[in-house]
C-alpha cells in the first residue's frame, strides 16, 4: 500500500520512542487536566470577529469505557512478508508496509493486529520493515520486528526501532536498537531480521542506513558489526540478511552479496548476483537468491544460475521445502496471477502452474489476486502447504504440488486500506457508512462487522476512481454524491446515488480543466451540490445533480494555490448545513465563507487563524452550528453560521473534527487533537465543556487518522479513516 507522507501536523519532534511493554495508556488525571485547562481558558486566542458565547473550559469526564471496533473489508494493503516459526504449529506472523503486523489464529481463521497500542505520536512505527520468529522457541511466540515507514525528518518518530515480543506479539519490549528503515518504500527486499538457526540467542539486523548489527542475547542488546566499504567509499546499504550453514549472507543495494559471520570478516561473495531482492536458505547449506536478472543458487562452493528456461528477467520470491531441499517454488517479479514455478530437483528443471482461486471477498477485483507476489514460504508443519503475500493480502494453498493448486486469500482481520478523505454516515437507511480508500475505490457498508459484497466500482462508478469526497442530503438519506480521482494522481470524476450508496450513476458533466478530485457537499434540501476542486481550481455548484456546473462567486477569490494533484490530501474545508436548505460553508484564506443560495455566491464571514491543517463539520440537528479544527490553533465553533467564531478552551491542538448525534440537546463532538497534553481521539457530549478519550490501552487510533465522520443516528458514535489500518468506529458512553 502506497500510503502518503505525513500529515502536516505530524511533523514535529518525537517524544518517547517506545514503551517497554504495550503502554498501559490512560487519560491524564482530573487534577492535571483541570489545572491545564484553567490556564488554557485564561490564555486562549480569540479572533477579531463577533463571537457567540464560548463553551466553558474543558474538563475530562469520568464516564463508562468507550467501545470501538473495525469496519470489515479484508485486505487491501501490501504484505511484504510473513514469518512461519520452525516450532509452534499453526503459528504465523504477517508484516505490512503501512498497517502494523498481525498474528494468525488458525482456529478462528483470522488475523489479530499486534501494534494498535501505539498512539498518534508513534504513527511511523505502524510500518514493519522486517519480522522474524525465533526457531528455538517451542511455542513460536518469540519474534523481533523492525518498525518504521519512513526515515524522513517529518516522520513521527523519524527513527525506526527494533522491538521484541516473547508472548506472540501481545506485548513488546524496546530492544534499544534505533535504525533507519522505510517499510513503505522498500517492500520488495528482505528479510532484514534473522535468527541464527544454529546459534540460540543470536539475531542479525541489516538496514540500508545503519549497517549490520548482531545480538547474542535474543535482541536484548546489540553491537554493530564492521563491514567493508562500498565501492564508492560509503557504508553499504543492506537489503537482506541470512544466517545459513554457519555463514551469514548479506544482500546489498546493487553491490552484490557480502559473506562472513562470527569471527569471520565480511567480504564480497565471488560470483554472486549484483541486485538481490530476497535471500532464502534451503536447510542443507544452500542459499537461494531472487535477483534482478533471474534466480541463483549457492551450492557446492559456487553460485549457479537456476532460473527456469524462458523466464527471463527478475525474480521476486523463492522458497525451499524444509523437509526436502530439492523441492523449490519461485515467482517472477512484477507479475499478476501467480505464474508459479515448481522444481523437484533443486532448480535443474521447472514446471509452471497457474493458481486456482478460492476467494473469501467477492468485492475483490480480479487484478488484486497475486498482484506482484513479494514472498513465498513453506509451512514447516504441514507438508505441501505454502504461504504467499503480495500488494493486497496473504494467501495459502494446502497442496502446492497439485496439478492446479487452490489458493485462498486469508483476509479476515487484516484491515490495511488507506482512507483518502471520503467518509459519510447517512442519517437513515440500510447503509450505515460510505467510505473512500486508495487502490480499492470505496464502499457502502451495511454493518461494521460485515464486509461489503461489492465496491463502488461494481456499482456504477468508474474502476480506478478513489473517493476523496462523499456527502449526502440530511432530508433524503437516499441521495449521496461522491467525487475522487483515478488512481493516485489521475483525472477527477464523480457520481450520484439515489439509493443511499448502493448503486451509482456518473455525473453527466465534470467541472475543472482538467477535472480534479476534492470534496463535495449536498445541501439539506437535496437540491444543490457544491464541489471544492483540488489543484487550485476553485468551487463549483450544480442545481441539476451534476448535469451542469458553474463556478461559485467570487470565483477569483475562491481559487486556492495550485497543489500537487493527489488523493492524499487531508484538509476538509467544505460542509453543508444539516438543517438549512441551500446553505454551505467553506474555509478559505483564513476565513469562514457562507453561501445561502445553493453555492452560487459565497460571502466572507469571521476571520480565523489555522496552523498546518483545517477541517470543518456541521452539527446534525442545529442550523448554523459549525465546528472547526484549526491544527495548532486549536478548536473553534460557531452557532451563527460562521458570522462569529469562538475558541474552545482547553483544546491545544485539533487536526480533525466531526459532529454526530448526542443523547440530549447537544451533539457529540469528536476531535483528533491534544487535550491536557495527550494527543489522541477525544469526544465531548457537552459542546466542549468536558472531554473523554476514545479507545483504550490496546487501541490508540495511532495510525495517522486522516478523516472522521460523526454518526447522525447512533448517539456518540464516530467513524475513523486511517493511513493504513483501514476504517474503525468508536462510541462514547455505550448503552
XYZ file of C-alpha atoms in Angstrom, residues 74-596:
523
model
C -10.462 -7.611 4.312
C -7.003 -6.986 2.877
C -6.319 -4.026 0.646
C -2.728 -3.234 1.614
C 0.763 -4.543 0.919
C 2.085 -7.577 2.797
C 5.836 -7.695 2.051
C 6.444 -10.825 4.115
C 5.432 -13.420 6.694
C 7.286 -15.330 9.393
C 6.489 -19.017 9.956
C 8.131 -20.288 13.171
C 10.076 -23.529 12.901
C 8.357 -24.553 16.143
C 4.822 -23.724 17.193
C 2.289 -25.431 14.967
C -0.194 -23.214 13.075
C 1.552 -20.014 14.152
C 2.159 -17.330 11.534
C 3.064 -13.645 11.652
C 2.383 -11.136 8.890
C 4.023 -7.766 8.362
C 2.600 -4.893 6.337
C 4.160 -1.791 4.851
C 1.809 0.764 6.461
C -0.577 -1.172 8.725
C 1.430 -2.851 11.502
C 1.856 -6.593 11.960
C -0.523 -9.442 12.700
C -0.657 -12.941 14.206
C -2.692 -15.708 12.572
C -5.330 -17.588 14.581
C -5.852 -20.916 12.828
C -8.941 -21.823 14.858
C -10.717 -18.577 14.047
C -9.050 -18.302 10.629
C -8.369 -14.635 11.098
C -5.544 -12.200 11.807
C -5.119 -10.201 15.021
C -3.408 -6.801 14.930
C -0.378 -6.510 17.226
C 0.566 -2.813 17.217
C -2.706 -0.990 17.894
C -1.406 0.132 21.295
C 0.830 2.677 19.543
C -0.579 6.190 19.765
C -0.602 9.011 17.189
C 2.792 10.241 18.371
C 4.258 6.954 17.080
C 2.476 6.601 13.752
C 5.738 5.928 11.887
C 6.107 2.648 13.766
C 2.999 1.220 12.098
C 5.231 0.329 9.143
C 7.006 -3.002 9.659
C 10.153 -3.313 7.563
C 11.042 -6.807 8.760
C 9.818 -9.571 11.053
C 11.475 -12.773 12.243
C 10.425 -15.642 14.515
C 12.832 -17.437 16.854
C 13.317 -21.021 15.592
C 14.419 -22.106 19.075
C 11.159 -21.145 20.845
C 8.989 -24.300 21.164
C 5.823 -22.204 21.179
C 6.776 -19.969 18.253
C 5.958 -16.966 20.437
C 9.266 -15.077 20.297
C 9.556 -12.560 17.468
C 11.505 -9.432 16.603
C 10.268 -6.647 14.343
C 11.864 -3.604 12.724
C 9.396 -0.713 12.769
C 9.450 2.364 10.544
C 7.513 3.594 7.491
C 9.945 6.378 6.613
C 13.318 7.846 7.557
C 12.355 11.465 6.789
C 12.732 14.134 9.452
C 8.969 14.777 9.426
C 8.118 11.181 10.352
C 6.944 10.710 13.924
C 9.304 9.450 15.226
C 11.846 9.743 12.440
C 13.941 6.775 13.567
C 12.913 3.181 13.164
C 13.061 0.798 16.090
C 13.664 -2.913 16.656
C 11.248 -4.412 19.176
C 10.862 -7.892 20.625
C 7.989 -9.974 21.956
C 8.077 -13.258 23.862
C 4.293 -13.753 24.016
C 3.266 -13.826 20.388
C 3.060 -10.047 19.992
C 0.695 -9.358 22.878
C 3.341 -7.154 24.497
C 6.558 -5.701 23.113
C 9.896 -4.592 24.517
C 12.152 -1.911 23.076
C 15.490 -3.576 22.318
C 17.315 -0.249 22.238
C 18.292 -0.537 18.572
C 17.155 2.543 16.633
C 17.726 2.241 12.885
C 16.613 3.871 9.654
C 14.092 1.724 7.760
C 11.400 2.631 5.219
C 8.771 -0.085 5.011
C 6.627 1.926 2.594
C 9.444 2.491 0.117
C 11.270 -0.811 0.139
C 8.678 -3.587 0.037
C 10.449 -5.872 -2.399
C 13.556 -6.705 -0.360
C 14.195 -8.876 2.669
C 14.399 -10.125 5.192
C 16.372 -7.658 7.296
C 15.973 -9.515 10.589
C 17.021 -13.123 11.044
C 17.623 -15.533 13.920
C 20.592 -17.849 13.520
C 19.124 -21.371 13.304
C 22.386 -22.890 14.579
C 23.065 -20.488 17.488
C 20.297 -19.882 20.037
C 20.052 -16.228 21.043
C 21.890 -14.859 18.005
C 19.893 -12.363 15.941
C 21.063 -10.297 12.973
C 19.671 -6.965 11.806
C 20.535 -5.332 8.467
C 19.481 -1.890 7.267
C 20.158 0.477 4.404
C 21.064 3.389 6.647
C 22.779 1.843 9.653
C 24.660 -1.230 8.511
C 24.696 -4.580 10.312
C 24.010 -5.285 13.979
C 24.247 -8.508 15.977
C 22.632 -9.589 19.209
C 23.820 -12.554 21.246
C 21.027 -12.442 23.810
C 17.904 -12.678 21.691
C 17.701 -8.971 20.971
C 18.126 -7.584 24.477
C 21.321 -5.810 23.402
C 23.049 -5.129 20.092
C 26.524 -4.473 18.714
C 27.389 -3.051 15.307
C 29.426 -5.322 13.041
C 32.181 -3.923 10.850
C 31.650 -4.183 7.109
C 33.849 -3.358 4.117
C 33.041 -0.048 2.456
C 31.032 0.068 -0.732
C 32.949 0.779 -3.968
C 32.187 4.493 -3.588
C 33.622 4.509 -0.075
C 30.281 4.738 1.729
C 28.662 2.321 4.152
C 26.974 -0.495 2.184
C 23.183 -0.340 2.041
C 21.906 -3.701 3.235
C 18.625 -5.118 1.969
C 18.661 -8.664 3.419
C 20.472 -10.872 5.910
C 20.521 -14.678 6.033
C 22.394 -16.895 8.513
C 22.713 -20.309 6.872
C 25.117 -23.193 7.260
C 27.274 -21.361 9.796
C 27.728 -18.390 7.452
C 25.975 -15.032 7.297
C 24.982 -13.675 3.896
C 24.176 -10.022 3.258
C 22.431 -8.596 0.200
C 23.306 -5.020 -0.693
C 21.555 -2.405 -2.794
C 23.073 -3.040 -6.204
C 26.521 -4.022 -4.922
C 26.273 -7.766 -4.743
C 26.433 -10.051 -1.719
C 28.714 -9.973 1.311
C 29.592 -13.111 3.242
C 31.096 -13.518 6.719
C 29.950 -14.349 10.226
C 31.018 -14.746 13.826
C 34.779 -14.428 13.864
C 34.943 -14.107 10.079
C 35.279 -10.690 8.460
C 32.706 -9.872 5.811
C 33.870 -9.702 2.210
C 32.241 -9.703 -1.238
C 30.963 -13.122 -2.318
C 32.586 -14.048 -5.661
C 30.113 -14.773 -8.433
C 27.056 -13.600 -6.515
C 24.249 -11.722 -8.300
C 24.539 -7.932 -8.185
C 20.972 -6.923 -7.307
C 19.456 -9.409 -4.890
C 15.862 -8.962 -3.731
C 15.466 -11.999 -1.452
C 17.880 -14.395 0.229
C 16.495 -17.771 1.356
C 18.232 -20.789 2.869
C 17.291 -24.336 1.858
C 18.211 -26.053 5.126
C 21.032 -28.029 3.500
C 23.680 -25.324 3.324
C 22.406 -23.863 0.084
C 21.309 -20.269 -0.441
C 18.757 -19.094 -2.995
C 18.852 -15.529 -4.316
C 15.937 -13.985 -6.211
C 17.581 -11.155 -8.120
C 17.024 -8.519 -10.781
C 18.244 -10.755 -13.602
C 16.961 -14.161 -12.544
C 17.272 -16.818 -9.851
C 20.528 -18.158 -8.422
C 21.561 -20.939 -6.026
C 24.764 -21.087 -3.984
C 25.711 -24.737 -3.556
C 28.921 -26.763 -3.528
C 31.019 -23.626 -3.069
C 29.764 -21.664 -6.073
C 26.824 -19.695 -7.433
C 24.714 -21.275 -10.174
C 22.021 -19.554 -12.220
C 18.852 -21.641 -11.896
C 16.125 -19.511 -13.462
C 13.518 -21.529 -15.400
C 14.132 -21.728 -19.121
C 12.269 -18.993 -20.961
C 11.585 -16.999 -17.781
C 13.819 -14.033 -18.500
C 14.019 -11.086 -16.142
C 13.793 -10.506 -12.426
C 12.577 -12.996 -9.859
C 10.987 -11.767 -6.671
C 10.238 -14.701 -4.360
C 11.667 -18.165 -3.801
C 11.206 -20.841 -1.116
C 12.680 -24.267 -0.404
C 10.825 -27.056 1.396
C 12.436 -27.584 4.833
C 11.617 -31.312 4.547
C 13.253 -31.712 1.143
C 15.650 -29.018 -0.150
C 15.245 -30.360 -3.688
C 11.668 -29.049 -3.731
C 11.581 -25.340 -4.572
C 8.954 -22.827 -5.683
C 9.617 -19.395 -7.209
C 7.753 -16.439 -8.716
C 8.969 -13.795 -11.209
C 8.834 -10.131 -10.210
C 6.046 -7.758 -11.120
C 3.563 -10.331 -12.403
C -0.166 -10.759 -11.846
C -1.940 -14.068 -11.385
C 0.866 -16.045 -9.708
C 2.799 -17.728 -12.519
C 4.348 -20.205 -10.044
C 7.372 -22.282 -10.994
C 7.977 -25.596 -9.186
C 11.094 -27.719 -9.085
C 11.695 -31.164 -7.573
C 15.429 -31.260 -8.358
C 16.800 -28.088 -6.757
C 16.144 -25.930 -9.794
C 17.662 -28.105 -12.510
C 14.229 -28.334 -14.117
C 10.973 -26.479 -13.576
C 7.279 -26.713 -14.330
C 4.913 -23.767 -14.431
C 1.469 -23.840 -12.825
C -1.408 -21.388 -12.666
C -3.239 -20.604 -9.467
C -6.735 -21.782 -8.707
C -8.680 -19.292 -6.605
C -10.909 -19.795 -3.588
C -11.929 -16.191 -2.845
C -13.180 -15.053 0.533
C -14.104 -11.500 -0.567
C -16.454 -11.034 -3.538
C -15.636 -7.321 -3.781
C -12.029 -8.025 -4.731
C -11.240 -7.085 -8.337
C -9.562 -9.818 -10.349
C -6.310 -7.883 -10.610
C -5.925 -7.884 -6.811
C -5.225 -11.600 -6.887
C -1.479 -12.229 -6.718
C -0.541 -8.719 -7.701
C 3.276 -8.723 -7.578
C 3.995 -11.534 -5.127
C 6.586 -10.386 -2.591
C 7.174 -13.545 -0.587
C 6.747 -17.326 -0.589
C 7.235 -19.777 2.271
C 6.685 -23.467 3.006
C 4.785 -24.198 6.198
C 7.220 -26.168 8.396
C 4.377 -28.169 9.987
C 2.128 -29.073 7.043
C 3.626 -30.906 4.036
C 2.737 -29.237 0.756
C 1.308 -26.120 2.382
C 2.747 -22.862 1.032
C 2.014 -19.287 2.030
C 2.382 -16.234 -0.232
C 1.917 -12.475 0.045
C 1.555 -9.564 -2.349
C 0.326 -5.951 -2.621
C -3.052 -6.782 -1.094
C -3.047 -9.820 1.190
C -1.614 -13.113 2.402
C -2.597 -16.359 0.653
C -2.280 -20.079 1.293
C -2.536 -23.340 -0.570
C -2.622 -26.700 1.193
C -1.112 -28.598 -1.743
C 1.346 -26.684 -3.847
C 2.166 -29.876 -5.779
C -1.384 -30.392 -7.016
C -1.962 -30.116 -10.751
C -3.671 -26.771 -10.151
C -3.018 -25.583 -6.588
C -6.014 -23.907 -4.973
C -5.195 -20.679 -3.149
C -7.260 -18.787 -0.572
C -6.871 -15.118 0.303
C -6.684 -15.042 4.119
C -8.010 -11.562 4.886
C -10.335 -11.792 7.887
C -8.965 -9.367 10.492
C -6.446 -7.875 8.051
C -7.598 -4.271 7.602
C -4.969 -2.176 5.849
C -6.605 0.174 3.369
C -5.629 3.852 3.325
C -8.515 6.272 3.775
C -8.385 9.265 1.416
C -10.808 11.766 2.894
C -14.180 10.426 1.761
C -16.297 9.217 4.701
C -20.030 9.761 5.172
C -22.600 8.366 7.616
C -26.183 8.671 6.275
C -28.926 9.764 8.702
C -31.148 6.752 7.909
C -31.498 3.772 5.610
C -29.791 0.387 5.314
C -26.334 1.830 4.570
C -24.520 2.891 7.751
C -21.354 4.248 6.141
C -19.982 5.169 2.717
C -16.185 5.178 2.510
C -13.406 6.061 0.084
C -9.981 4.392 0.037
C -6.824 4.313 -2.050
C -6.443 1.454 -4.529
C -9.872 -0.058 -3.779
C -12.229 2.868 -4.556
C -14.918 2.928 -1.912
C -17.782 1.017 -0.338
C -21.289 1.157 1.055
C -21.216 -0.575 4.440
C -24.444 -2.115 5.724
C -22.911 -3.048 9.072
C -19.445 -2.508 10.556
C -18.844 -6.231 11.068
C -19.790 -7.497 7.614
C -17.561 -6.860 4.616
C -19.410 -5.373 1.631
C -20.114 -7.687 -1.258
C -19.209 -5.069 -3.866
C -17.172 -1.908 -4.204
C -18.367 1.292 -5.862
C -16.527 0.106 -8.982
C -19.028 -2.756 -9.238
C -21.955 -0.405 -8.664
C -21.664 2.176 -11.410
C -18.614 4.344 -10.745
C -15.547 4.031 -12.996
C -12.999 1.403 -11.998
C -9.943 3.089 -10.509
C -11.814 6.068 -9.029
C -10.798 6.572 -5.378
C -13.428 8.562 -3.473
C -11.917 11.638 -1.814
C -15.218 13.368 -1.043
C -18.613 11.900 -0.073
C -21.736 13.595 1.272
C -25.496 13.177 1.348
C -28.692 15.112 1.914
C -29.901 15.402 5.505
C -33.541 15.421 4.357
C -33.194 12.480 1.963
C -30.834 9.661 3.026
C -31.177 8.110 -0.423
C -29.274 10.960 -2.097
C -25.473 10.640 -1.865
C -22.797 12.283 -4.026
C -19.147 11.310 -4.348
C -16.049 12.649 -6.116
C -12.477 11.437 -6.462
C -9.538 10.718 -8.730
C -8.485 7.896 -10.974
C -5.612 6.142 -9.232
C -3.385 8.313 -7.071
C -2.883 11.303 -9.387
C -5.263 10.892 -12.305
C -8.306 12.597 -13.747
C -11.127 13.568 -11.436
C -14.623 12.156 -11.555
C -17.737 11.609 -9.518
C -21.317 10.454 -9.437
C -24.648 10.329 -7.698
C -26.504 7.616 -5.805
C -30.249 7.688 -5.209
C -30.368 4.597 -3.026
C -28.030 5.553 -0.187
C -24.830 4.467 -1.911
C -25.898 1.020 -3.131
C -25.708 1.969 -6.831
C -24.202 4.939 -8.667
C -24.547 6.976 -11.844
C -21.562 9.052 -13.022
C -22.134 12.792 -13.349
C -23.150 13.801 -16.853
C -20.667 16.702 -16.741
C -17.497 17.483 -14.826
C -16.098 20.890 -13.811
C -12.464 21.916 -13.993
C -9.820 21.736 -16.658
C -8.842 19.009 -16.288
C -11.347 17.658 -13.746
C -9.761 17.113 -10.339
C -10.717 15.367 -7.144
C -11.536 17.187 -3.943
C -14.530 17.423 -1.596
C -18.264 17.558 -2.252
C -21.259 18.645 -0.179
C -25.024 18.127 -0.639
C -27.452 20.661 0.805
C -30.068 19.775 3.408
C -32.859 20.285 0.877
C -31.440 17.668 -1.512
C -31.320 20.071 -4.465
C -27.790 21.513 -4.649
C -24.256 20.099 -4.940
C -21.050 22.036 -4.238
C -17.701 20.631 -5.370
C -14.442 22.045 -3.997
C -11.844 21.012 -6.583
C -8.210 20.293 -5.861
C -5.350 21.874 -7.826
C -6.470 25.434 -7.033
C -9.398 25.269 -9.478
C -11.913 26.693 -7.048
C -15.505 25.873 -6.129
C -18.315 24.762 -8.457
C -22.039 24.289 -7.905
C -24.746 22.265 -9.610
C -28.517 22.624 -9.321
C -29.268 19.683 -11.627
C -27.420 16.859 -9.870
C -24.274 17.077 -11.938
C -25.729 17.593 -15.391
C -24.028 21.002 -15.450
C -21.722 23.026 -13.200
C -20.960 26.708 -12.725
C -18.131 28.402 -10.853
C -19.161 29.809 -7.487
C -18.723 33.540 -6.991
C -16.488 35.356 -6.333
C -14.592 32.862 -8.485
C -11.216 34.585 -8.288
C -11.375 34.829 -4.504
C -12.274 31.142 -4.040
C -9.367 29.721 -6.000
C -6.516 28.466 -3.894
C -2.860 27.923 -4.757
C -2.134 25.040 -7.102
C -1.220 21.877 -5.232
C 0.277 18.577 -6.273
C -2.580 16.508 -7.740
C -3.019 13.541 -5.420
C -5.667 11.671 -3.479
C -3.515 12.036 -0.361
C -4.801 15.417 0.831
C -6.449 15.723 4.221
C -7.959 19.160 4.793
C -11.770 19.214 4.986
C -12.701 22.795 4.023
C -16.309 22.258 2.850
C -19.581 21.352 4.584
C -23.328 21.719 4.083
C -25.634 22.942 6.820
C -27.594 19.915 8.029
C -30.803 21.881 8.657
C -30.975 24.937 6.364
C -31.522 24.155 2.671
C -29.152 25.655 0.076
C -26.598 26.622 2.768
C -22.911 25.752 2.536
C -19.767 26.712 4.460
C -16.177 26.946 3.252
C -12.828 27.514 4.946
C -10.642 29.603 2.660
C -7.844 32.136 3.119
C -8.109 32.131 6.926
C -11.812 32.916 6.891
C -15.225 31.221 7.081
C -17.303 31.737 3.925
C -21.040 31.090 3.658
C -23.466 30.600 0.780
C -27.242 30.665 1.232
